Short mmCIF file of C-alpha atoms and ligand atoms in Angstrom, two decimals:
data_model
loop_
_atom_site.label_atom_id
_atom_site.label_comp_id
_atom_site.label_asym_id
_atom_site.label_seq_id
_atom_site.Cartn_x
_atom_site.Cartn_y
_atom_site.Cartn_z
CA UNK A 97 -32.48 8.38 85.56
CA UNK A 98 -35.60 8.32 87.70
CA UNK A 99 -36.01 10.81 90.52
CA UNK A 100 -37.65 9.89 93.83
CA UNK A 101 -41.08 10.41 92.23
CA UNK A 102 -40.35 8.16 89.27
CA UNK A 103 -39.93 11.01 86.77
CA UNK A 104 -37.41 10.19 84.04
CA UNK A 105 -34.88 13.03 83.89
CA UNK A 106 -33.37 12.79 80.42
CA UNK A 107 -33.06 16.47 79.45
CA UNK A 108 -30.64 19.18 80.54
CA UNK A 109 -30.62 22.86 79.62
CA UNK A 110 -27.10 24.23 79.72
CA UNK A 111 -26.64 27.98 79.95
CA UNK A 112 -23.20 28.79 78.58
CA UNK A 113 -23.23 32.51 79.32
CA UNK A 114 -25.19 35.03 81.37
CA UNK A 115 -24.38 37.81 78.90
CA UNK A 116 -26.73 38.97 76.20
CA UNK A 117 -26.77 41.39 73.29
CA UNK A 118 -30.47 42.24 73.86
CA UNK A 119 -32.30 43.65 76.86
CA UNK A 120 -35.79 42.15 76.59
CA UNK A 121 -38.06 44.02 78.99
CA UNK A 122 -39.39 40.82 80.58
CA UNK A 123 -35.93 39.33 81.12
CA UNK A 124 -33.28 41.97 81.76
CA UNK A 125 -33.18 45.53 83.07
CA UNK A 126 -32.09 48.20 80.58
CA UNK A 127 -28.67 48.52 82.21
CA UNK A 128 -28.22 44.73 82.10
CA UNK A 129 -27.29 42.65 85.13
CA UNK A 130 -23.85 42.54 86.73
CA UNK A 131 -22.19 39.90 84.56
CA UNK A 132 -20.32 37.01 86.11
CA UNK A 133 -16.58 37.40 85.94
CA UNK A 134 -15.03 35.21 83.23
CA UNK A 135 -13.34 32.93 85.75
CA UNK A 136 -16.69 32.20 87.41
CA UNK A 137 -18.20 30.94 84.16
CA UNK A 138 -17.52 27.28 83.41
CA UNK A 139 -14.99 26.63 80.65
CA UNK A 140 -16.16 24.48 77.76
CA UNK A 141 -14.01 21.53 78.99
CA UNK A 142 -15.78 21.76 82.34
CA UNK A 143 -19.21 21.89 80.69
CA UNK A 144 -18.35 18.85 78.59
CA UNK A 145 -17.12 16.93 81.62
CA UNK A 146 -20.40 17.61 83.44
CA UNK A 147 -22.42 16.73 80.35
CA UNK A 148 -20.61 13.40 80.07
CA UNK A 149 -21.45 12.70 83.73
CA UNK A 150 -25.10 13.60 83.08
CA UNK A 151 -25.17 11.30 80.05
CA UNK A 152 -23.79 8.42 82.14
CA UNK A 153 -26.81 8.70 84.44
CA UNK A 154 -29.36 8.85 81.64
CA UNK A 155 -29.53 12.35 80.17
CA UNK A 156 -30.09 12.06 76.39
CA UNK A 157 -31.11 15.51 75.24
CA UNK A 158 -29.31 18.81 75.64
CA UNK A 159 -30.45 22.35 74.99
CA UNK A 160 -27.78 25.06 74.88
CA UNK A 161 -29.02 28.42 76.10
CA UNK A 162 -27.77 31.68 77.64
CA UNK A 163 -27.93 34.72 78.07
CA UNK A 164 -27.31 34.63 74.39
CA UNK A 165 -25.36 31.44 73.59
CA UNK A 166 -24.15 32.58 70.16
CA UNK A 167 -22.59 35.64 71.82
CA UNK A 168 -20.06 33.40 73.59
CA UNK A 169 -16.97 32.67 71.53
CA UNK A 170 -16.60 28.97 70.81
CA UNK A 171 -20.33 28.17 71.03
CA UNK A 172 -20.36 26.44 67.64
CA UNK A 173 -17.39 24.21 68.53
CA UNK A 174 -19.09 23.37 71.83
CA UNK A 175 -22.28 22.35 70.00
CA UNK A 176 -20.20 20.20 67.67
CA UNK A 177 -18.56 18.48 70.66
CA UNK A 178 -21.97 17.84 72.20
CA UNK A 179 -23.24 16.37 68.94
CA UNK A 180 -20.36 13.90 68.94
CA UNK A 181 -20.79 12.74 72.58
CA UNK A 182 -21.83 9.09 72.65
CA UNK A 183 -25.20 8.68 74.33
CA UNK A 184 -26.58 12.08 73.34
CA UNK A 185 -29.60 11.85 71.08
CA UNK A 186 -30.58 15.48 70.49
CA UNK A 187 -28.70 18.75 70.73
CA UNK A 188 -30.68 21.95 70.25
CA UNK A 189 -30.05 25.63 70.87
CA UNK A 190 -32.24 28.53 71.92
CA UNK A 191 -31.12 31.90 70.60
CA UNK A 192 -32.41 35.42 70.07
CA UNK A 193 -31.26 35.00 66.46
CA UNK A 194 -29.26 38.24 66.25
CA UNK A 195 -26.02 36.39 65.43
CA UNK A 196 -27.64 33.35 63.89
CA UNK A 197 -27.32 34.03 60.18
CA UNK A 198 -23.56 33.62 60.09
CA UNK A 199 -23.79 30.43 62.20
CA UNK A 200 -26.31 28.67 59.95
CA UNK A 201 -23.86 26.87 57.69
CA UNK A 202 -22.12 25.30 60.71
CA UNK A 203 -25.40 24.35 62.35
CA UNK A 204 -26.57 22.62 59.18
CA UNK A 205 -23.22 20.90 58.75
CA UNK A 206 -23.21 19.48 62.30
CA UNK A 207 -26.88 18.41 61.89
CA UNK A 208 -28.14 20.33 64.89
CA UNK A 209 -31.47 18.85 65.96
CA UNK A 210 -33.34 22.10 66.34
CA UNK A 211 -33.07 25.85 66.67
CA UNK A 212 -35.46 27.83 68.89
CA UNK A 213 -35.51 31.49 67.98
CA UNK A 214 -37.01 34.13 70.25
CA UNK A 215 -39.02 36.74 68.40
CA UNK A 216 -41.54 38.92 70.19
CA UNK A 217 -42.80 41.08 67.37
CA UNK A 218 -43.14 41.13 63.61
CA UNK A 219 -42.83 44.91 63.60
CA UNK A 220 -39.33 46.41 63.71
CA UNK A 221 -40.54 49.21 65.93
CA UNK A 222 -42.24 47.02 68.52
CA UNK A 223 -39.29 44.63 68.43
CA UNK A 224 -36.99 47.55 69.25
CA UNK A 225 -39.26 48.64 72.07
CA UNK A 226 -39.36 45.16 73.66
CA UNK A 227 -35.70 44.18 73.18
CA UNK A 228 -34.25 47.72 73.32
CA UNK A 229 -32.17 46.92 70.21
CA UNK A 230 -32.74 47.48 66.52
CA UNK A 231 -32.16 43.89 65.44
CA UNK A 232 -35.44 42.78 63.84
CA UNK A 233 -34.09 42.66 60.24
CA UNK A 234 -31.15 40.43 61.25
CA UNK A 235 -33.37 38.04 63.22
CA UNK A 236 -36.01 37.84 60.51
CA UNK A 237 -33.38 37.12 57.84
CA UNK A 238 -31.92 34.39 60.02
CA UNK A 239 -35.34 32.77 60.53
CA UNK A 240 -36.08 32.72 56.80
CA UNK A 241 -32.63 31.36 55.94
CA UNK A 242 -32.73 28.75 58.71
CA UNK A 243 -36.01 27.43 57.32
CA UNK A 244 -34.64 27.49 53.76
CA UNK A 245 -31.60 25.56 54.98
CA UNK A 246 -33.90 22.83 56.26
CA UNK A 247 -33.29 23.36 59.98
CA UNK A 248 -36.04 22.46 62.41
CA UNK A 249 -37.14 25.91 63.63
CA UNK A 250 -39.36 26.92 66.52
CA UNK A 251 -40.17 30.58 67.05
CA UNK A 252 -40.77 31.56 70.68
CA UNK A 253 -42.88 34.59 71.59
CA UNK A 254 -43.78 35.95 75.03
CA UNK A 255 -47.11 37.82 74.65
CA UNK A 256 -47.38 40.92 76.82
CA UNK A 257 -50.61 42.91 77.17
CA UNK A 258 -50.58 46.09 75.12
CA UNK A 259 -47.10 45.44 73.71
CA UNK A 260 -47.36 42.53 71.31
CA UNK A 261 -50.50 40.60 72.26
CA UNK A 262 -52.33 42.06 69.25
CA UNK A 263 -49.86 40.12 67.06
CA UNK A 264 -50.78 36.64 68.37
CA UNK A 265 -52.77 35.73 65.25
CA UNK A 266 -50.10 37.28 62.97
CA UNK A 267 -47.55 34.98 64.59
CA UNK A 268 -49.83 32.01 64.01
CA UNK A 269 -49.99 32.98 60.31
CA UNK A 270 -46.26 32.26 60.08
CA UNK A 271 -47.08 28.56 60.43
CA UNK A 272 -49.12 28.80 57.22
CA UNK A 273 -46.20 30.23 55.25
CA UNK A 274 -43.38 28.18 56.75
CA UNK A 275 -43.01 24.67 58.19
CA UNK A 276 -42.21 26.00 61.66
CA UNK A 277 -43.74 25.75 65.11
CA UNK A 278 -44.67 29.02 66.78
CA UNK A 279 -44.77 28.80 70.55
CA UNK A 280 -46.31 31.27 72.95
CA UNK A 281 -44.63 31.34 76.34
CA UNK A 282 -46.62 32.71 79.24
CA UNK A 283 -44.81 35.60 80.90
CA UNK A 284 -43.32 34.44 84.21
CA UNK A 285 -42.43 36.70 87.12
CA UNK A 286 -38.65 36.96 87.12
CA UNK A 287 -38.09 40.09 89.17
CA UNK A 288 -37.75 42.10 85.92
CA UNK A 289 -40.48 43.99 84.08
CA UNK A 290 -42.80 43.86 87.05
CA UNK A 291 -45.20 46.34 85.46
CA UNK A 292 -45.72 44.00 82.50
CA UNK A 293 -48.84 41.91 82.26
CA UNK A 294 -48.65 38.56 80.50
CA UNK A 295 -51.46 36.85 78.59
CA UNK A 296 -52.60 33.52 79.96
CA UNK A 297 -52.28 30.37 77.88
CA UNK A 298 -56.07 29.97 77.92
CA UNK A 299 -56.55 33.51 76.60
CA UNK A 300 -54.01 32.86 73.81
CA UNK A 301 -55.75 29.63 72.91
CA UNK A 302 -59.12 31.40 72.86
CA UNK A 303 -57.89 34.04 70.43
CA UNK A 304 -56.33 31.42 68.19
CA UNK A 305 -59.45 29.28 68.17
CA UNK A 306 -61.43 32.28 66.97
CA UNK A 307 -59.02 32.71 64.07
CA UNK A 308 -58.75 28.97 63.40
CA UNK A 309 -62.06 27.27 64.28
CA UNK A 310 -60.63 23.87 63.29
CA UNK A 311 -57.71 24.14 65.71
CA UNK A 312 -57.19 20.78 67.40
CA UNK A 313 -54.60 19.40 69.76
CA UNK A 314 -51.52 18.01 67.99
CA UNK A 315 -50.41 15.04 70.03
CA UNK A 316 -47.33 14.10 68.00
CA UNK A 317 -44.17 14.50 70.05
CA UNK A 318 -42.54 17.75 68.98
CA UNK A 319 -39.75 18.19 71.49
CA UNK A 320 -38.82 17.50 75.08
CA UNK A 321 -40.58 20.37 76.74
CA UNK A 322 -43.90 21.11 78.35
CA UNK A 323 -45.56 22.86 75.38
CA UNK A 324 -49.08 21.81 74.43
CA UNK A 325 -49.35 21.80 70.63
CA UNK A 326 -52.28 22.65 68.38
CA UNK A 327 -52.81 22.50 64.66
CA UNK A 328 -55.22 23.72 62.01
CA UNK A 329 -55.54 22.26 58.52
CA UNK A 330 -54.17 25.57 57.19
CA UNK A 331 -50.91 25.24 59.09
CA UNK A 332 -47.70 23.62 57.89
CA UNK A 333 -46.27 23.74 61.41
CA UNK A 334 -47.99 23.82 64.80
CA UNK A 335 -48.78 26.28 67.55
CA UNK A 336 -47.32 25.61 70.99
CA UNK A 337 -48.49 27.04 74.28
CA UNK A 338 -46.20 26.99 77.28
CA UNK A 339 -48.15 28.10 80.32
CA UNK A 340 -45.89 27.16 83.19
CA UNK A 341 -48.10 28.99 85.64
CA UNK A 342 -51.47 27.90 84.29
CA UNK A 343 -50.81 24.19 83.80
CA UNK A 344 -48.78 22.26 86.32
CA UNK A 345 -46.13 20.43 84.32
CA UNK A 346 -44.44 19.19 87.46
CA UNK A 347 -45.69 15.56 87.44
CA UNK A 348 -44.19 15.07 83.96
CA UNK A 349 -41.09 17.21 84.41
CA UNK A 350 -38.07 15.68 82.68
CA UNK A 351 -35.42 18.35 83.10
CA UNK A 352 -32.68 19.97 85.10
CA UNK A 353 -30.71 23.12 84.33
CA UNK A 354 -27.05 23.99 84.54
CA UNK A 355 -26.31 27.69 84.98
CA UNK A 356 -23.25 29.26 83.38
CA UNK A 357 -21.51 29.36 86.78
CA UNK A 358 -21.99 25.64 87.24
CA UNK A 359 -25.04 25.40 89.50
CA UNK A 360 -27.27 22.42 88.81
CA UNK A 361 -30.75 23.84 89.23
CA UNK A 362 -33.35 21.17 89.92
CA UNK A 363 -36.46 23.30 89.30
CA UNK A 364 -36.92 26.69 87.65
CA UNK A 365 -38.88 27.93 90.66
CA UNK A 366 -36.65 26.59 93.44
CA UNK A 367 -33.24 27.60 94.65
CA UNK A 368 -32.41 23.98 95.42
CA UNK A 369 -29.51 22.48 93.54
CA UNK A 370 -25.87 21.58 93.52
CA UNK A 371 -22.71 23.68 93.14
CA UNK A 372 -20.87 21.64 90.54
CA UNK A 373 -18.24 24.32 89.87
CA UNK A 374 -17.05 23.98 93.45
CA UNK A 375 -16.78 20.21 93.00
CA UNK A 376 -15.00 20.48 89.65
CA UNK A 377 -12.50 23.02 90.87
CA UNK A 378 -11.77 21.33 94.17
CA UNK A 379 -10.60 18.18 92.39
CA UNK A 380 -13.62 15.87 92.60
CA UNK A 381 -13.24 12.83 90.34
CA UNK A 382 -15.80 11.69 87.76
CA UNK A 383 -17.35 9.11 90.11
CA UNK A 384 -17.87 11.70 92.82
CA UNK A 385 -19.42 14.15 90.37
CA UNK A 386 -21.70 11.48 88.95
CA UNK A 387 -22.79 10.39 92.44
CA UNK A 388 -23.49 13.98 93.48
CA UNK A 389 -25.60 14.65 90.37
CA UNK A 390 -27.50 11.39 90.91
CA UNK A 391 -28.20 12.26 94.52
CA UNK A 392 -29.28 15.82 93.61
CA UNK A 393 -31.63 14.69 90.85
CA UNK A 394 -33.12 12.12 93.20
CA UNK A 395 -34.23 14.95 95.49
CA UNK A 396 -35.67 17.12 92.69
CA UNK A 397 -38.60 19.09 94.18
CA UNK A 398 -42.02 17.61 93.59
CA UNK A 399 -43.53 20.80 92.23
CA UNK A 400 -43.09 24.53 91.98
CA UNK A 401 -44.35 26.65 94.83
CA UNK A 402 -46.27 29.45 93.13
CA UNK A 403 -50.05 28.92 93.21
CA UNK A 404 -50.92 31.25 96.02
CA UNK A 405 -47.81 30.87 98.09
CA UNK A 406 -45.92 34.10 98.40
CA UNK A 407 -42.29 34.29 99.36
CA UNK A 408 -38.89 34.03 97.78
CA UNK A 409 -39.96 31.32 95.34
CA UNK A 410 -42.42 33.74 93.70
CA UNK A 411 -39.49 35.06 91.71
CA UNK A 412 -37.39 32.80 89.53
CA UNK A 413 -34.62 35.38 89.50
CA UNK A 414 -32.35 36.16 86.66
CA UNK A 415 -33.86 34.30 83.72
CA UNK A 416 -30.86 35.38 81.66
CA UNK A 417 -28.54 33.44 83.98
CA UNK A 418 -30.76 30.36 84.14
CA UNK A 419 -31.48 30.32 80.42
CA UNK A 420 -35.27 29.98 80.46
N1 LIG B 168 -31.23 34.56 74.66
C1 LIG B 168 -31.82 33.34 74.24
C2 LIG B 168 -33.24 33.56 73.77
O1 LIG B 168 -33.78 34.65 74.00
O2 LIG B 168 -33.81 32.62 73.19
C3 LIG B 168 -31.78 32.23 75.28
C4 LIG B 168 -32.05 32.61 76.71
S1 LIG B 168 -33.69 33.20 77.05
C5 LIG B 168 -33.60 33.44 78.79
C6 LIG B 168 -34.65 31.71 76.84
C7 LIG B 168 -36.14 31.93 76.74
O3 LIG B 168 -36.62 32.45 77.98
C8 LIG B 168 -36.57 32.92 75.66
O4 LIG B 168 -37.49 32.28 74.79
C9 LIG B 168 -37.25 34.03 76.41
O5 LIG B 168 -38.33 34.58 75.70
C10 LIG B 168 -37.70 33.31 77.68
N2 LIG B 168 -37.92 34.21 78.81
C11 LIG B 168 -37.06 35.08 79.37
N3 LIG B 168 -37.63 35.75 80.40
C12 LIG B 168 -38.91 35.28 80.48
C13 LIG B 168 -40.02 35.56 81.35
N4 LIG B 168 -39.93 36.44 82.33
N5 LIG B 168 -41.16 34.87 81.14
C14 LIG B 168 -41.26 33.95 80.15
N6 LIG B 168 -40.25 33.65 79.32
C15 LIG B 168 -39.09 34.29 79.47
FE1 LIG B 169 -31.34 38.13 76.16
FE2 LIG B 169 -32.87 36.01 75.68
FE3 LIG B 169 -33.17 37.47 77.94
FE4 LIG B 169 -33.88 38.54 75.64
S1 LIG B 169 -34.78 36.70 76.58
S2 LIG B 169 -32.63 39.54 77.23
S3 LIG B 169 -32.43 37.67 74.25
S4 LIG B 169 -31.43 36.26 77.41
#
């Protein structure tokens, strides 16, 4: 459907859990965050009911996220249900990859449309430092096997100064060996890891252009998100840069987010939204839910409010609950 600014909202990111088996320094504090109680998290039937309503008003593409989605029991069955919903064109998942290897056969069998895997270092030691867990071998194995199994794989990396930014070109090299996209996500202030310093999209691009002088923009559509893609003749896949703070994606924004406790978030950087759990659990019927979602999307904020404005919107709060 179109919002009040004429933007076509056809993509929803659904966070199915706020829990995670890693503690990435830029996303979660070491002790974790107070998890939602199980009864506050939407059941899969509730998530499916909301997804059906979203599809009726024009949503076509769904990304399942977390916390760590594969850490929630039943995630694979939920993905299968989404894949079979009439009207849905693409179902993808974003995962830290720790539990991915044993899920691969099911993902291939259901013909999942893409798997985004977060990986912030190619060194086991640095990986452990950033995520506070010793899971690099499991994630790496899962990436290699996912590619071998023919899945469409994107590797997501958040470059942080002094931690992993010296690996930017090493990450790009992965696209020479494997037909994958490697995407660099600019670090965003989330109230966690405040001492960390991200690397701007422009800086990342500069370093990559030095390593690949023939790097040019790749304009083929490669997903539903705001990444800008680049390609060199040496690469089998592409490089993506997601610089939410540097570029303003807002005029072309196509998405809304559903948090695991059922809040429809209209913009990553705004608190505005709609409490769908309250509606579901107070007996609203499908027409009422559909009308409320339509009305909420219509008033999606025009743009994010960083860019010099200080205040509560400077922090996007709890990335692990929103799902990125
Ligand atoms: N656990 C899954 C994963 O890591 O892919 C899904 C949830 S995670 C919140 C989704 C994405 O958000 C990941 O790619 C992660 O790197 C990114 N992310 C988390 N905190 C971030 C931050 N402060 N700035 C930029 N990206 C962030
Ligand atoms: Fe967990 Fe993903 Fe956040 Fe890392 S980025 S702590 S894997 S939710």
